[in-house]
Amino acid sequence: MVKAVLTNRPNAAGPVLLYFHDPMCSWCWAFRPVWQRVKSGLPAGVEIEQFLGGLAPDSTVPMPAEMREKIQGTWRTIERSVPGTRFNFDFWEKCVPRRSTYPACRAVIAARRQGADFEEAMIFAIQRAYYLQARNPSNDSTLIELAEEAGLDKDLFEANLRHPDTQVELLEEIRCTREFGVRGFPTLLLSHGREYSEIPVNYRDPEPILAAIAAHL
């Protein structure tokens, strides 16, 4: 794992909480309620930076049956272990699943270019579409629909979604994620200049996370 903090604010003097995620990661969906409470409960002076991990590259190949079963099994495990987390299994009948999350990651970057609030809105829109509405965020057409529903400029979003610079930015975030040694999502790291500490993820309660952050300040 690298020793230097590779953030978008390399000169930031204060602590930065790094959040590594993928909008189509089912465990990130399970973590969402706690993550929202962590963000609102952070000590003063702690900044947040989010990195897209790029769980699965672009693919036009339908997901094999074995992988479909594996992911559905993960959904069932999450429903049992994280109270309140729900999935709509109609997705597996209504859609043609592909192991491809890069389009959704690019959508987050495209939304970010219209403002930080739109980044968060797009992440939630993708998660809600995928996990609750049985819509496929691996398709650009779905992502464009979601952007319009979230109030983004549809034409600008579509242009940014497909712009080569968006892919370059995604690959840079994936590179940073790998240099940090992150192997799973969600992951939290707290940085102090060039030092950092991993913060254990708790899917049920934000307080242990906030306590761990406070202990390192």
PDB file of C-alpha atoms in Angstrom:
ATOM      1  CA  MET A   1       0.000   0.000   0.000  1.00  0.00           C
ATOM      2  CA  VAL A   2       1.280   3.468  -0.838  1.00  0.00           C
ATOM      3  CA  LYS A   3       2.395   5.861   1.842  1.00  0.00           C
ATOM      4  CA  ALA A   4       1.425   9.063   0.039  1.00  0.00           C
ATOM      5  CA  VAL A   5      -2.167  10.255   0.068  1.00  0.00           C
ATOM      6  CA  LEU A   6      -3.323  10.566  -3.533  1.00  0.00           C
ATOM      7  CA  THR A   7      -6.291  12.907  -3.170  1.00  0.00           C
ATOM      8  CA  ASN A   8      -7.761  15.619  -5.339  1.00  0.00           C
ATOM      9  CA  ARG A   9      -6.537  18.120  -2.740  1.00  0.00           C
ATOM     10  CA  PRO A  10      -2.871  17.129  -2.295  1.00  0.00           C
ATOM     11  CA  ASN A  11      -2.118  20.299  -0.345  1.00  0.00           C
ATOM     12  CA  ALA A  12      -4.933  19.845   2.179  1.00  0.00           C
ATOM     13  CA  ALA A  13      -3.468  20.226   5.662  1.00  0.00           C
ATOM     14  CA  GLY A  14      -6.337  18.706   7.622  1.00  0.00           C
ATOM     15  CA  PRO A  15      -7.537  15.117   7.885  1.00  0.00           C
ATOM     16  CA  VAL A  16      -9.358  13.645   4.898  1.00  0.00           C
ATOM     17  CA  LEU A  17     -11.721  10.670   5.018  1.00  0.00           C
ATOM     18  CA  LEU A  18     -11.326   8.681   1.805  1.00  0.00           C
ATOM     19  CA  TYR A  19     -14.328   6.620   0.696  1.00  0.00           C
ATOM     20  CA  PHE A  20     -13.766   3.957  -1.950  1.00  0.00           C
ATOM     21  CA  HIS A  21     -16.941   2.665  -3.569  1.00  0.00           C
ATOM     22  CA  ASP A  22     -18.779   1.576  -6.688  1.00  0.00           C
ATOM     23  CA  PRO A  23     -22.377   2.657  -7.370  1.00  0.00           C
ATOM     24  CA  MET A  24     -23.243  -0.918  -8.389  1.00  0.00           C
ATOM     25  CA  CYS A  25     -21.622  -2.542  -5.344  1.00  0.00           C
ATOM     26  CA  SER A  26     -24.338  -4.234  -3.290  1.00  0.00           C
ATOM     27  CA  TRP A  27     -22.403  -3.851  -0.040  1.00  0.00           C
ATOM     28  CA  CYS A  28     -22.128  -0.099  -0.737  1.00  0.00           C
ATOM     29  CA  TRP A  29     -25.919  -0.052  -1.056  1.00  0.00           C
ATOM     30  CA  ALA A  30     -26.166  -1.766   2.327  1.00  0.00           C
ATOM     31  CA  PHE A  31     -23.737   0.765   3.790  1.00  0.00           C
ATOM     32  CA  ARG A  32     -25.552   3.812   2.395  1.00  0.00           C
ATOM     33  CA  PRO A  33     -27.733   4.660   5.455  1.00  0.00           C
ATOM     34  CA  VAL A  34     -24.769   4.474   7.830  1.00  0.00           C
ATOM     35  CA  TRP A  35     -22.518   6.354   5.417  1.00  0.00           C
ATOM     36  CA  GLN A  36     -25.000   9.244   5.250  1.00  0.00           C
ATOM     37  CA  ARG A  37     -24.959   9.463   9.054  1.00  0.00           C
ATOM     38  CA  VAL A  38     -21.158   9.255   9.165  1.00  0.00           C
ATOM     39  CA  LYS A  39     -20.866  12.179   6.758  1.00  0.00           C
ATOM     40  CA  SER A  40     -23.240  14.312   8.803  1.00  0.00           C
ATOM     41  CA  GLY A  41     -21.523  13.388  12.078  1.00  0.00           C
ATOM     42  CA  LEU A  42     -17.883  13.977  11.160  1.00  0.00           C
ATOM     43  CA  PRO A  43     -15.804  16.161  13.480  1.00  0.00           C
ATOM     44  CA  ALA A  44     -15.188  19.707  12.268  1.00  0.00           C
ATOM     45  CA  GLY A  45     -12.280  19.976   9.886  1.00  0.00           C
ATOM     46  CA  VAL A  46     -12.486  16.459   8.439  1.00  0.00           C
ATOM     47  CA  GLU A  47     -12.958  16.584   4.666  1.00  0.00           C
ATOM     48  CA  ILE A  48     -14.347  13.789   2.492  1.00  0.00           C
ATOM     49  CA  GLU A  49     -13.043  12.512  -0.822  1.00  0.00           C
ATOM     50  CA  GLN A  50     -14.763   9.752  -2.752  1.00  0.00           C
ATOM     51  CA  PHE A  51     -13.026   7.403  -5.168  1.00  0.00           C
ATOM     52  CA  LEU A  52     -14.751   5.206  -7.729  1.00  0.00           C
ATOM     53  CA  GLY A  53     -13.224   1.762  -7.598  1.00  0.00           C
ATOM     54  CA  GLY A  54     -14.517   0.428 -10.909  1.00  0.00           C
ATOM     55  CA  LEU A  55     -15.765  -2.964  -9.794  1.00  0.00           C
ATOM     56  CA  ALA A  56     -16.178  -4.410 -13.315  1.00  0.00           C
ATOM     57  CA  PRO A  57     -14.963  -3.073 -16.698  1.00  0.00           C
ATOM     58  CA  ASP A  58     -17.078  -2.473 -19.786  1.00  0.00           C
ATOM     59  CA  SER A  59     -18.644  -5.584 -21.256  1.00  0.00           C
ATOM     60  CA  THR A  60     -21.407  -6.389 -23.726  1.00  0.00           C
ATOM     61  CA  VAL A  61     -21.498 -10.059 -22.705  1.00  0.00           C
ATOM     62  CA  PRO A  62     -24.552 -11.261 -20.739  1.00  0.00           C
ATOM     63  CA  MET A  63     -23.675 -12.365 -17.232  1.00  0.00           C
ATOM     64  CA  PRO A  64     -23.132 -16.147 -16.940  1.00  0.00           C
ATOM     65  CA  ALA A  65     -25.705 -18.094 -14.946  1.00  0.00           C
ATOM     66  CA  GLU A  66     -23.163 -18.989 -12.258  1.00  0.00           C
ATOM     67  CA  MET A  67     -22.333 -15.321 -11.647  1.00  0.00           C
ATOM     68  CA  ARG A  68     -26.022 -14.405 -11.584  1.00  0.00           C
ATOM     69  CA  GLU A  69     -26.592 -16.943  -8.836  1.00  0.00           C
ATOM     70  CA  LYS A  70     -23.541 -15.760  -6.914  1.00  0.00           C
ATOM     71  CA  ILE A  71     -24.668 -12.117  -6.918  1.00  0.00           C
ATOM     72  CA  GLN A  72     -28.231 -13.018  -5.992  1.00  0.00           C
ATOM     73  CA  GLY A  73     -26.780 -15.035  -3.119  1.00  0.00           C
ATOM     74  CA  THR A  74     -24.866 -11.950  -1.992  1.00  0.00           C
ATOM     75  CA  TRP A  75     -28.089  -9.937  -2.052  1.00  0.00           C
ATOM     76  CA  ARG A  76     -29.799 -12.527   0.153  1.00  0.00           C
ATOM     77  CA  THR A  77     -26.848 -12.543   2.551  1.00  0.00           C
ATOM     78  CA  ILE A  78     -27.012  -8.755   2.840  1.00  0.00           C
ATOM     79  CA  GLU A  79     -30.766  -8.779   3.469  1.00  0.00           C
ATOM     80  CA  ARG A  80     -30.204 -11.224   6.332  1.00  0.00           C
ATOM     81  CA  SER A  81     -27.200  -9.471   7.851  1.00  0.00           C
ATOM     82  CA  VAL A  82     -27.984  -5.761   7.374  1.00  0.00           C
ATOM     83  CA  PRO A  83     -31.454  -4.933   8.754  1.00  0.00           C
ATOM     84  CA  GLY A  84     -33.533  -2.734   6.478  1.00  0.00           C
ATOM     85  CA  THR A  85     -31.591  -3.408   3.287  1.00  0.00           C
ATOM     86  CA  ARG A  86     -33.830  -4.576   0.459  1.00  0.00           C
ATOM     87  CA  PHE A  87     -33.356  -5.785  -3.111  1.00  0.00           C
ATOM     88  CA  ASN A  88     -35.813  -6.246  -5.949  1.00  0.00           C
ATOM     89  CA  PHE A  89     -35.050  -9.648  -7.444  1.00  0.00           C
ATOM     90  CA  ASP A  90     -37.247  -8.842 -10.450  1.00  0.00           C
ATOM     91  CA  PHE A  91     -34.075  -7.342 -11.901  1.00  0.00           C
ATOM     92  CA  TRP A  92     -32.853 -10.814 -12.801  1.00  0.00           C
ATOM     93  CA  GLU A  93     -35.976 -11.530 -14.834  1.00  0.00           C
ATOM     94  CA  LYS A  94     -36.651  -8.113 -16.385  1.00  0.00           C
ATOM     95  CA  CYS A  95     -33.090  -7.166 -17.374  1.00  0.00           C
ATOM     96  CA  VAL A  96     -30.177  -8.729 -19.218  1.00  0.00           C
ATOM     97  CA  PRO A  97     -27.457  -8.404 -16.561  1.00  0.00           C
ATOM     98  CA  ARG A  98     -23.866  -7.705 -17.581  1.00  0.00           C
ATOM     99  CA  ARG A  99     -20.837  -7.690 -15.321  1.00  0.00           C
ATOM    100  CA  SER A 100     -20.120  -4.065 -16.166  1.00  0.00           C
ATOM    101  CA  THR A 101     -20.041  -1.188 -13.668  1.00  0.00           C
ATOM    102  CA  TYR A 102     -17.758   1.231 -15.518  1.00  0.00           C
ATOM    103  CA  PRO A 103     -20.756   2.914 -17.253  1.00  0.00           C
ATOM    104  CA  ALA A 104     -22.331   3.682 -13.858  1.00  0.00           C
ATOM    105  CA  CYS A 105     -18.990   4.983 -12.577  1.00  0.00           C
ATOM    106  CA  ARG A 106     -18.658   7.270 -15.596  1.00  0.00           C
ATOM    107  CA  ALA A 107     -22.196   8.485 -14.906  1.00  0.00           C
ATOM    108  CA  VAL A 108     -21.136   9.581 -11.419  1.00  0.00           C
ATOM    109  CA  ILE A 109     -18.236  11.560 -12.906  1.00  0.00           C
ATOM    110  CA  ALA A 110     -20.494  13.093 -15.562  1.00  0.00           C
ATOM    111  CA  ALA A 111     -22.953  14.151 -12.865  1.00  0.00           C
ATOM    112  CA  ARG A 112     -20.133  15.508 -10.684  1.00  0.00           C
ATOM    113  CA  ARG A 113     -19.221  17.916 -13.470  1.00  0.00           C
ATOM    114  CA  GLN A 114     -22.604  19.578 -12.975  1.00  0.00           C
ATOM    115  CA  GLY A 115     -22.020  20.013  -9.231  1.00  0.00           C
ATOM    116  CA  ALA A 116     -21.174  18.045  -6.098  1.00  0.00           C
ATOM    117  CA  ASP A 117     -24.833  17.684  -5.147  1.00  0.00           C
ATOM    118  CA  PHE A 118     -25.522  16.003  -8.476  1.00  0.00           C
ATOM    119  CA  GLU A 119     -22.777  13.457  -7.796  1.00  0.00           C
ATOM    120  CA  GLU A 120     -24.583  12.272  -4.672  1.00  0.00           C
ATOM    121  CA  ALA A 121     -27.945  12.398  -6.418  1.00  0.00           C
ATOM    122  CA  MET A 122     -26.623  10.232  -9.247  1.00  0.00           C
ATOM    123  CA  ILE A 123     -25.110   7.628  -6.929  1.00  0.00           C
ATOM    124  CA  PHE A 124     -28.434   7.260  -5.153  1.00  0.00           C
ATOM    125  CA  ALA A 125     -30.370   7.212  -8.423  1.00  0.00           C
ATOM    126  CA  ILE A 126     -28.180   4.380  -9.744  1.00  0.00           C
ATOM    127  CA  GLN A 127     -28.489   2.373  -6.546  1.00  0.00           C
ATOM    128  CA  ARG A 128     -32.238   2.851  -6.332  1.00  0.00           C
ATOM    129  CA  ALA A 129     -32.716   1.955 -10.008  1.00  0.00           C
ATOM    130  CA  TYR A 130     -30.578  -1.171  -9.750  1.00  0.00           C
ATOM    131  CA  TYR A 131     -31.629  -2.515  -6.387  1.00  0.00           C
ATOM    132  CA  LEU A 132     -35.245  -1.377  -6.049  1.00  0.00           C
ATOM    133  CA  GLN A 133     -36.609  -0.574  -9.514  1.00  0.00           C
ATOM    134  CA  ALA A 134     -35.202  -3.493 -11.563  1.00  0.00           C
ATOM    135  CA  ARG A 135     -33.516  -1.134 -14.059  1.00  0.00           C
ATOM    136  CA  ASN A 136     -30.093  -1.780 -15.539  1.00  0.00           C
ATOM    137  CA  PRO A 137     -27.420   0.893 -14.836  1.00  0.00           C
ATOM    138  CA  SER A 138     -24.969  -0.942 -17.091  1.00  0.00           C
ATOM    139  CA  ASN A 139     -26.888   0.635 -19.994  1.00  0.00           C
ATOM    140  CA  ASP A 140     -26.147   4.218 -21.023  1.00  0.00           C
ATOM    141  CA  SER A 141     -29.830   4.654 -21.897  1.00  0.00           C
ATOM    142  CA  THR A 142     -30.815   3.929 -18.298  1.00  0.00           C
ATOM    143  CA  LEU A 143     -28.163   6.283 -16.953  1.00  0.00           C
ATOM    144  CA  ILE A 144     -29.345   9.115 -19.188  1.00  0.00           C
ATOM    145  CA  GLU A 145     -32.920   8.567 -17.985  1.00  0.00           C
ATOM    146  CA  LEU A 146     -31.749   8.662 -14.383  1.00  0.00           C
ATOM    147  CA  ALA A 147     -29.794  11.862 -14.955  1.00  0.00           C
ATOM    148  CA  GLU A 148     -32.852  13.588 -16.358  1.00  0.00           C
ATOM    149  CA  GLU A 149     -34.986  12.315 -13.466  1.00  0.00           C
ATOM    150  CA  ALA A 150     -32.389  13.676 -11.013  1.00  0.00           C
ATOM    151  CA  GLY A 151     -32.631  17.136 -12.537  1.00  0.00           C
ATOM    152  CA  LEU A 152     -29.358  17.219 -14.456  1.00  0.00           C
ATOM    153  CA  ASP A 153     -28.931  18.857 -17.838  1.00  0.00           C
ATOM    154  CA  LYS A 154     -29.619  15.774 -19.959  1.00  0.00           C
ATOM    155  CA  ASP A 155     -27.674  16.820 -23.061  1.00  0.00           C
ATOM    156  CA  LEU A 156     -24.634  17.944 -21.083  1.00  0.00           C
ATOM    157  CA  PHE A 157     -24.733  14.753 -19.022  1.00  0.00           C
ATOM    158  CA  GLU A 158     -24.891  12.568 -22.126  1.00  0.00           C
ATOM    159  CA  ALA A 159     -21.985  14.436 -23.705  1.00  0.00           C
ATOM    160  CA  ASN A 160     -19.868  14.076 -20.558  1.00  0.00           C
ATOM    161  CA  LEU A 161     -20.865  10.445 -20.081  1.00  0.00           C
ATOM    162  CA  ARG A 162     -19.385   9.565 -23.459  1.00  0.00           C
ATOM    163  CA  HIS A 163     -16.477  12.016 -23.497  1.00  0.00           C
ATOM    164  CA  PRO A 164     -13.021  10.363 -23.535  1.00  0.00           C
ATOM    165  CA  ASP A 165     -11.895  12.566 -20.627  1.00  0.00           C
ATOM    166  CA  THR A 166     -14.513  10.923 -18.402  1.00  0.00           C
ATOM    167  CA  GLN A 167     -12.959   7.516 -18.999  1.00  0.00           C
ATOM    168  CA  VAL A 168      -9.513   8.978 -18.311  1.00  0.00           C
ATOM    169  CA  GLU A 169     -10.735  10.383 -15.004  1.00  0.00           C
ATOM    170  CA  LEU A 170     -12.316   7.060 -14.049  1.00  0.00           C
ATOM    171  CA  LEU A 171      -9.137   5.137 -14.802  1.00  0.00           C
ATOM    172  CA  GLU A 172      -7.167   7.616 -12.661  1.00  0.00           C
ATOM    173  CA  GLU A 173      -9.504   7.034  -9.708  1.00  0.00           C
ATOM    174  CA  ILE A 174      -9.198   3.275 -10.201  1.00  0.00           C
ATOM    175  CA  ARG A 175      -5.412   3.638 -10.284  1.00  0.00           C
ATOM    176  CA  CYS A 176      -5.475   5.556  -7.005  1.00  0.00           C
ATOM    177  CA  THR A 177      -7.756   2.938  -5.471  1.00  0.00           C
ATOM    178  CA  ARG A 178      -5.334   0.172  -6.409  1.00  0.00           C
ATOM    179  CA  GLU A 179      -2.299   2.112  -5.219  1.00  0.00           C
ATOM    180  CA  PHE A 180      -3.942   2.406  -1.830  1.00  0.00           C
ATOM    181  CA  GLY A 181      -4.244  -1.368  -1.812  1.00  0.00           C
ATOM    182  CA  VAL A 182      -8.033  -1.293  -1.633  1.00  0.00           C
ATOM    183  CA  ARG A 183      -9.417  -4.718  -2.521  1.00  0.00           C
ATOM    184  CA  GLY A 184     -13.086  -4.405  -1.605  1.00  0.00           C
ATOM    185  CA  PHE A 185     -15.889  -1.885  -1.362  1.00  0.00           C
ATOM    186  CA  PRO A 186     -16.827   0.035   0.635  1.00  0.00           C
ATOM    187  CA  THR A 187     -13.485   0.956   2.214  1.00  0.00           C
ATOM    188  CA  LEU A 188     -12.688   3.930   4.453  1.00  0.00           C
ATOM    189  CA  LEU A 189      -9.219   5.404   5.002  1.00  0.00           C
ATOM    190  CA  LEU A 190      -8.421   8.420   7.147  1.00  0.00           C
ATOM    191  CA  SER A 191      -5.411  10.448   6.018  1.00  0.00           C
ATOM    192  CA  HIS A 192      -3.145  12.842   7.902  1.00  0.00           C
ATOM    193  CA  GLY A 193      -0.786  14.359   5.354  1.00  0.00           C
ATOM    194  CA  ARG A 194       1.189  11.378   4.108  1.00  0.00           C
ATOM    195  CA  GLU A 195      -0.051   8.928   6.730  1.00  0.00           C
ATOM    196  CA  TYR A 196      -3.363   7.112   6.773  1.00  0.00           C
ATOM    197  CA  SER A 197      -5.341   4.592   8.805  1.00  0.00           C
ATOM    198  CA  GLU A 198      -8.038   2.176   7.713  1.00  0.00           C
ATOM    199  CA  ILE A 199     -11.364   2.776   9.453  1.00  0.00           C
ATOM    200  CA  PRO A 200     -13.401  -0.423   9.943  1.00  0.00           C
ATOM    201  CA  VAL A 201     -16.781  -0.342   8.179  1.00  0.00           C
ATOM    202  CA  ASN A 202     -19.843  -1.025  10.309  1.00  0.00           C
ATOM    203  CA  TYR A 203     -23.052  -1.672   8.356  1.00  0.00           C
ATOM    204  CA  ARG A 204     -25.414  -1.134  11.271  1.00  0.00           C
ATOM    205  CA  ASP A 205     -24.133   1.739  13.362  1.00  0.00           C
ATOM    206  CA  PRO A 206     -22.189   4.909  12.492  1.00  0.00           C
ATOM    207  CA  GLU A 207     -20.941   5.433  16.046  1.00  0.00           C
ATOM    208  CA  PRO A 208     -18.039   2.918  15.956  1.00  0.00           C
ATOM    209  CA  ILE A 209     -16.873   4.514  12.697  1.00  0.00           C
ATOM    210  CA  LEU A 210     -17.054   8.035  14.114  1.00  0.00           C
ATOM    211  CA  ALA A 211     -15.281   6.879  17.281  1.00  0.00           C
ATOM    212  CA  ALA A 212     -12.482   5.316  15.254  1.00  0.00           C
ATOM    213  CA  ILE A 213     -12.087   8.534  13.263  1.00  0.00           C
ATOM    214  CA  ALA A 214     -12.005  10.644  16.432  1.00  0.00           C
ATOM    215  CA  ALA A 215      -9.376   8.353  17.943  1.00  0.00           C
ATOM    216  CA  HIS A 216      -7.010   9.172  15.077  1.00  0.00           C
ATOM    217  CA  LEU A 217      -7.422  12.948  15.227  1.00  0.00           C
TER     218      LEU A 217
END
